[in-house]
Every structure is written in structure tokens, then in C-alpha cells.
XYZ file of C-alpha atoms in Angstrom:
289
model
C -0.006 0.176 -0.078
C 1.183 3.094 -1.493
C -0.347 5.437 1.239
C -2.227 4.171 4.949
C -6.049 4.050 4.019
C -8.189 3.159 6.753
C -10.630 1.156 5.109
C -8.275 -0.830 3.068
C -5.869 -1.396 6.746
C -9.826 -3.100 8.531
C -10.434 -4.860 5.997
C -6.622 -6.455 6.227
C -7.673 -7.563 9.991
C -7.520 -11.022 10.221
C -6.129 -11.523 6.989
C -3.002 -13.146 7.806
C -1.780 -11.076 4.496
C 1.252 -9.687 4.897
C 1.400 -5.398 3.918
C 4.827 -3.599 2.724
C 3.033 -0.415 3.718
C 4.421 3.307 2.289
C 4.886 6.698 4.300
C 3.736 8.923 0.934
C 5.866 11.496 0.196
C 3.838 14.374 0.914
C 5.021 12.857 4.503
C 8.811 12.876 4.385
C 9.418 16.388 5.652
C 7.234 16.757 8.193
C 8.355 13.333 9.981
C 11.763 13.502 9.257
C 11.592 17.297 11.266
C 9.429 15.884 13.388
C 10.016 12.866 16.278
C 5.813 13.435 17.774
C 5.062 12.963 14.439
C 6.849 10.114 13.260
C 5.349 8.292 17.090
C 1.994 9.663 16.085
C 2.676 7.990 12.510
C 3.244 5.287 13.575
C 0.345 5.178 16.567
C -1.888 5.961 13.725
C -0.758 3.192 11.191
C 0.849 0.541 12.401
C 0.052 -0.267 16.215
C -3.887 0.990 16.386
C -4.031 -2.246 14.029
C -1.733 -4.279 14.987
C -1.086 -7.349 15.400
C -4.289 -8.472 13.833
C -2.620 -6.493 10.413
C 0.720 -8.190 9.983
C 2.345 -5.238 9.194
C 5.881 -6.843 7.109
C 7.371 -3.005 6.072
C 7.368 0.037 6.372
C 8.499 1.854 2.976
C 9.705 5.436 4.630
C 9.275 6.623 -0.094
C 8.907 5.104 -3.158
C 11.035 6.202 -6.155
C 13.252 9.327 -4.531
C 15.216 10.288 -7.145
C 17.932 13.264 -5.722
C 19.230 13.946 -9.180
C 18.361 17.925 -9.915
C 16.260 16.754 -13.296
C 14.025 14.676 -10.896
C 10.973 15.486 -9.368
C 10.898 14.047 -6.475
C 14.546 15.803 -5.889
C 14.635 18.483 -2.993
C 12.670 15.051 -1.296
C 15.644 13.014 -0.672
C 17.223 15.172 2.259
C 14.280 14.020 4.017
C 14.411 10.404 2.793
C 17.205 9.167 5.997
C 16.097 11.501 8.920
C 12.464 10.494 8.455
C 13.167 6.842 8.137
C 15.527 6.505 11.409
C 12.493 8.519 13.192
C 9.407 5.661 11.892
C 12.769 3.594 12.694
C 12.590 4.609 16.615
C 9.062 4.885 16.282
C 8.929 1.472 15.840
C 11.835 0.545 17.821
C 9.979 2.106 21.081
C 6.997 0.396 20.805
C 8.586 -3.094 20.734
C 8.287 -4.001 17.470
C 11.652 -3.427 15.460
C 12.229 -7.948 15.241
C 8.473 -7.829 13.820
C 8.677 -5.202 11.255
C 11.354 -3.876 8.996
C 11.883 -0.191 8.081
C 13.663 0.477 4.688
C 13.242 2.491 1.661
C 12.103 1.887 -1.710
C 14.320 3.003 -4.780
C 15.257 1.516 -8.235
C 17.468 1.116 -11.006
C 17.488 4.314 -12.256
C 20.048 4.855 -9.082
C 21.855 1.679 -9.921
C 24.320 3.813 -12.630
C 26.776 1.021 -14.877
C 25.092 -1.738 -14.891
C 26.074 -3.724 -17.004
C 27.624 -5.912 -16.387
C 26.051 -6.599 -13.442
C 29.479 -6.404 -11.311
C 30.079 -2.230 -11.943
C 26.598 -1.395 -10.641
C 27.429 1.631 -8.853
C 25.513 4.596 -6.668
C 27.177 7.451 -8.470
C 26.936 11.434 -7.860
C 24.427 12.456 -6.597
C 23.109 9.302 -6.408
C 25.645 8.211 -3.997
C 25.491 10.548 -1.698
C 21.930 9.790 -1.122
C 22.284 5.715 -0.590
C 25.636 5.875 1.448
C 24.273 6.700 4.749
C 20.997 5.042 3.729
C 22.672 1.933 3.560
C 25.228 2.323 6.258
C 21.965 3.087 8.150
C 20.232 -0.573 6.335
C 23.179 -2.290 7.795
C 23.459 -0.793 10.764
C 20.107 -1.836 11.362
C 19.818 -5.249 10.160
C 16.836 -3.710 7.894
C 16.631 -4.379 3.815
C 16.613 -2.147 1.180
C 13.733 -2.411 -1.050
C 14.387 -1.712 -5.112
C 11.832 -1.597 -7.475
C 12.957 -4.408 -11.234
C 11.036 -3.549 -14.338
C 13.148 -5.670 -17.072
C 10.197 -4.033 -18.816
C 11.588 -0.425 -18.983
C 14.774 -1.671 -20.057
C 13.297 -3.837 -22.776
C 11.795 -0.351 -24.525
C 13.762 2.086 -23.697
C 17.110 -0.356 -25.388
C 15.487 -2.866 -27.453
C 18.327 -3.477 -29.980
C 20.642 -4.290 -26.701
C 17.622 -6.196 -24.625
C 16.139 -8.789 -26.655
C 12.335 -9.683 -25.651
C 13.056 -13.585 -24.804
C 16.187 -12.032 -22.538
C 14.059 -9.680 -20.660
C 10.846 -12.218 -20.486
C 12.410 -15.020 -19.128
C 12.342 -17.524 -22.049
C 15.867 -17.092 -23.688
C 17.178 -20.764 -24.367
C 20.399 -20.463 -23.562
C 23.360 -17.945 -21.714
C 22.502 -14.676 -23.407
C 25.011 -12.721 -20.717
C 28.943 -13.287 -18.705
C 30.237 -11.377 -16.212
C 33.520 -12.876 -15.494
C 32.548 -16.087 -14.512
C 28.978 -14.886 -14.017
C 26.293 -16.608 -16.023
C 22.838 -14.687 -17.194
C 19.487 -16.432 -18.446
C 17.171 -13.351 -17.821
C 17.197 -9.719 -17.563
C 15.656 -9.503 -13.503
C 18.451 -11.509 -12.637
C 21.234 -9.020 -14.229
C 19.734 -5.833 -12.832
C 19.159 -7.390 -9.315
C 22.323 -8.247 -9.329
C 23.650 -4.724 -10.512
C 22.048 -3.324 -7.427
C 23.858 -5.382 -5.565
C 26.701 -4.705 -6.489
C 26.067 -1.281 -5.892
C 24.875 -2.128 -2.481
C 28.024 -3.599 -2.177
C 30.434 -0.617 -3.359
C 27.889 2.008 -0.284
C 29.473 -0.370 1.990
C 26.366 -2.231 2.375
C 27.699 -6.060 1.764
C 25.311 -7.913 3.546
C 22.260 -5.559 3.298
C 19.724 -7.731 1.531
C 17.769 -6.360 -1.630
C 13.771 -7.291 -1.568
C 12.556 -6.488 -5.241
C 9.122 -4.341 -4.172
C 8.063 -4.080 -7.690
C 8.538 -5.589 -10.759
C 6.019 -6.031 -13.356
C 4.814 -5.729 -17.602
C 2.024 -4.486 -19.175
C -0.622 -6.316 -20.160
C -1.361 -2.798 -23.564
C -0.252 0.404 -23.602
C 2.715 0.484 -25.029
C 6.044 -1.590 -26.865
C 5.686 -5.670 -25.617
C 2.879 -4.530 -23.809
C 0.256 -7.753 -24.575
C -1.358 -9.640 -22.700
C 0.255 -12.664 -23.788
C 3.892 -11.662 -22.943
C 2.403 -10.163 -19.800
C 1.356 -13.250 -18.354
C 4.531 -14.962 -19.663
C 6.524 -12.342 -17.369
C 4.761 -12.468 -14.050
C 4.693 -16.382 -14.631
C 8.498 -17.371 -15.518
C 9.152 -14.245 -12.849
C 6.764 -16.102 -10.124
C 8.809 -19.970 -11.046
C 12.209 -18.163 -11.150
C 11.507 -16.645 -7.124
C 9.930 -20.007 -6.665
C 13.145 -22.025 -7.483
C 15.129 -20.663 -4.654
C 18.095 -20.617 -7.218
C 18.859 -16.846 -6.054
C 20.746 -15.254 -8.908
C 24.140 -15.161 -9.856
C 26.142 -13.073 -7.801
C 23.748 -14.663 -4.980
C 23.052 -18.106 -6.125
C 20.424 -20.033 -3.842
C 19.695 -17.201 -0.997
C 16.223 -16.083 -1.890
C 14.491 -13.536 -3.908
C 11.520 -11.712 -1.999
C 9.378 -10.349 -4.767
C 6.486 -8.164 -4.818
C 4.011 -8.439 -8.181
C 3.339 -5.103 -9.638
C 0.509 -4.898 -9.112
C -2.844 -6.384 -8.612
C -5.758 -3.797 -10.441
C -5.049 -1.568 -12.883
C -4.717 1.944 -12.862
C -7.342 2.780 -15.080
C -6.920 6.588 -13.170
C -3.102 7.213 -13.521
C -1.408 9.948 -15.404
C 1.437 9.515 -17.515
C 2.157 7.173 -20.255
C -0.181 4.459 -21.145
C 1.542 1.815 -19.997
C 1.558 2.802 -16.503
C -1.833 2.354 -16.410
C -2.215 -1.612 -17.516
C 0.310 -2.983 -15.122
C -2.417 -5.171 -12.485
C -2.861 -8.501 -12.708
C -6.848 -7.891 -13.276
C -8.937 -5.358 -14.454
C -10.449 -2.435 -12.152
C -13.370 -4.658 -12.191
C -12.006 -7.399 -10.275
C -12.044 -9.686 -13.202
C -8.737 -11.370 -13.441
C -6.322 -10.763 -17.179
C -4.984 -14.330 -16.789
C -4.231 -17.070 -14.871
C -1.028 -17.243 -12.616
C -0.588 -19.840 -10.076
C 1.293 -18.984 -7.050
C 1.331 -22.811 -5.380
């Protein structure tokens, strides 16, 4: 959930569904500057529902980009202070072992993503992510990363084949020294791991907080490709094989999204990532068993 919603939180009581709950961007400055406000946010949106609602992670900000050309750049200064205050409030409630505190970043902040071992946080991204990685390391929390092979594919179709992006390549597509890559998802994940390691967090885990494929609205966006991507992503994650850089390491992954966001502004494809239509009808069948 990208912001607290009382009706949704009430509906989740007793469901046993684990929840990642975002602190919205609009709240970052206020919470960063006021520990009491952070404590009240945790009281109102977490403690009032716990343990009936199973909170897994509080994500403080989503895809905040510190680069000056991005609209979220002014918010970057508030992410870590807000994370720290939310963490302190969670700890004061005695819940730091039950509920993780992090922020969600995305692949655009990773420089030099190929080969994956060259991945790094450079420039403004480095100044932004370095202290966050240090905080996550000290508090034993994961980093959330949104990973979308779809956007890499349509951004560089001459360099990224559709089978490589959809997990359907028949063999090894790319090499990184001794590591072999058969799908782009693993390569993007490992580039993020390389960046986190260079930022001083070799043991900081990555949770893939979003990954998906649109069913219409853009190049290579179709029901068939979306179903293929989600099916193969589920199978890959469930296999427990990990990624080449982290073999055998479970990849905690969340699909984006449950429902199409038919009123979302921006590119048409952004409205069609759901596995359900807005009328709650499934667009295709997925097997999670």
C-alpha cells in the first residue's frame, strides 16, 4: 500500500496477509523534522492495527531520486531522517524485530549496470544512498528495489532482446566474468547488489518491492507477454536458485500490480500493469502454488 488507508487496513485485520506500507512522499519532510509526528504516524497507522494486521515492512518514500532534474530531488534530504525517526518509533513500540523499516529505490539510481558487477551509486545517487545503506546495515534492515526489465527492454530494444527480458531465452545471454545470465531480472538485481556492496553494505539484503509487465499501452505490452513475464518471474523466485551473484539466496519479490490503475496519469502503459482489471476480473491465470 502506497499510503495508509483506513478502510483497507480494517479489511486486512485477521486476513494473515503480510503488508508493505509506504510513508507517502508528502509526509517525508514533516516526519523527518518531528520525532513526535513520526511516533504519531506509527501509532495511527501501525500500532492501532497490530497484530491483527501483519505489517512486514514500512517503506519510507518510494522512488525518491536525488538528481536535480527529477521532481522528487528536493525530497531526498528528508528520506533518511524520516526513516530514522520511523525506525525509532517502531523500536519504541517493541516491534523492530517484527517490522522492518526501509525505503524503496529503483534501477535508475544504479550507474554502470552492465556488466552487473560494475553497478554503483554515483554522484548524487551515491551521496543519497550511501548513508541509507549504512543505516540499513546498522539496523539489520533490507533495501527495497523496484526492478522492471520491461522498461529496460523498451528503452534499448536493440540491446535487450524480448526473450532475455521475459525469462524465455534458450541459453546464456550475457557473461560477467565467470557469472552467466539467462534473464535480465537477475542482471538488474545483481547490478543493484553490486552497488549496495560498493556503498558499504555487503550484507544488506535486497527485497524486490515491485516488478511487472503491462498488458497493453506500449511497445511489447500485451496480455501474452504480461502473463509470460509474471509466470516466469514467479517460477524463478520460487525455485530458490537465487541470482548468479547470490546463488541459492531466496529473492523476496512483490508483483506490481494487483489491479490496473486506469486513472493513473502519465504513459498509457502505466495504467495496465495489473493482473486484475479494475472490475476485479483476472486478465489471465497465474499459479502461485
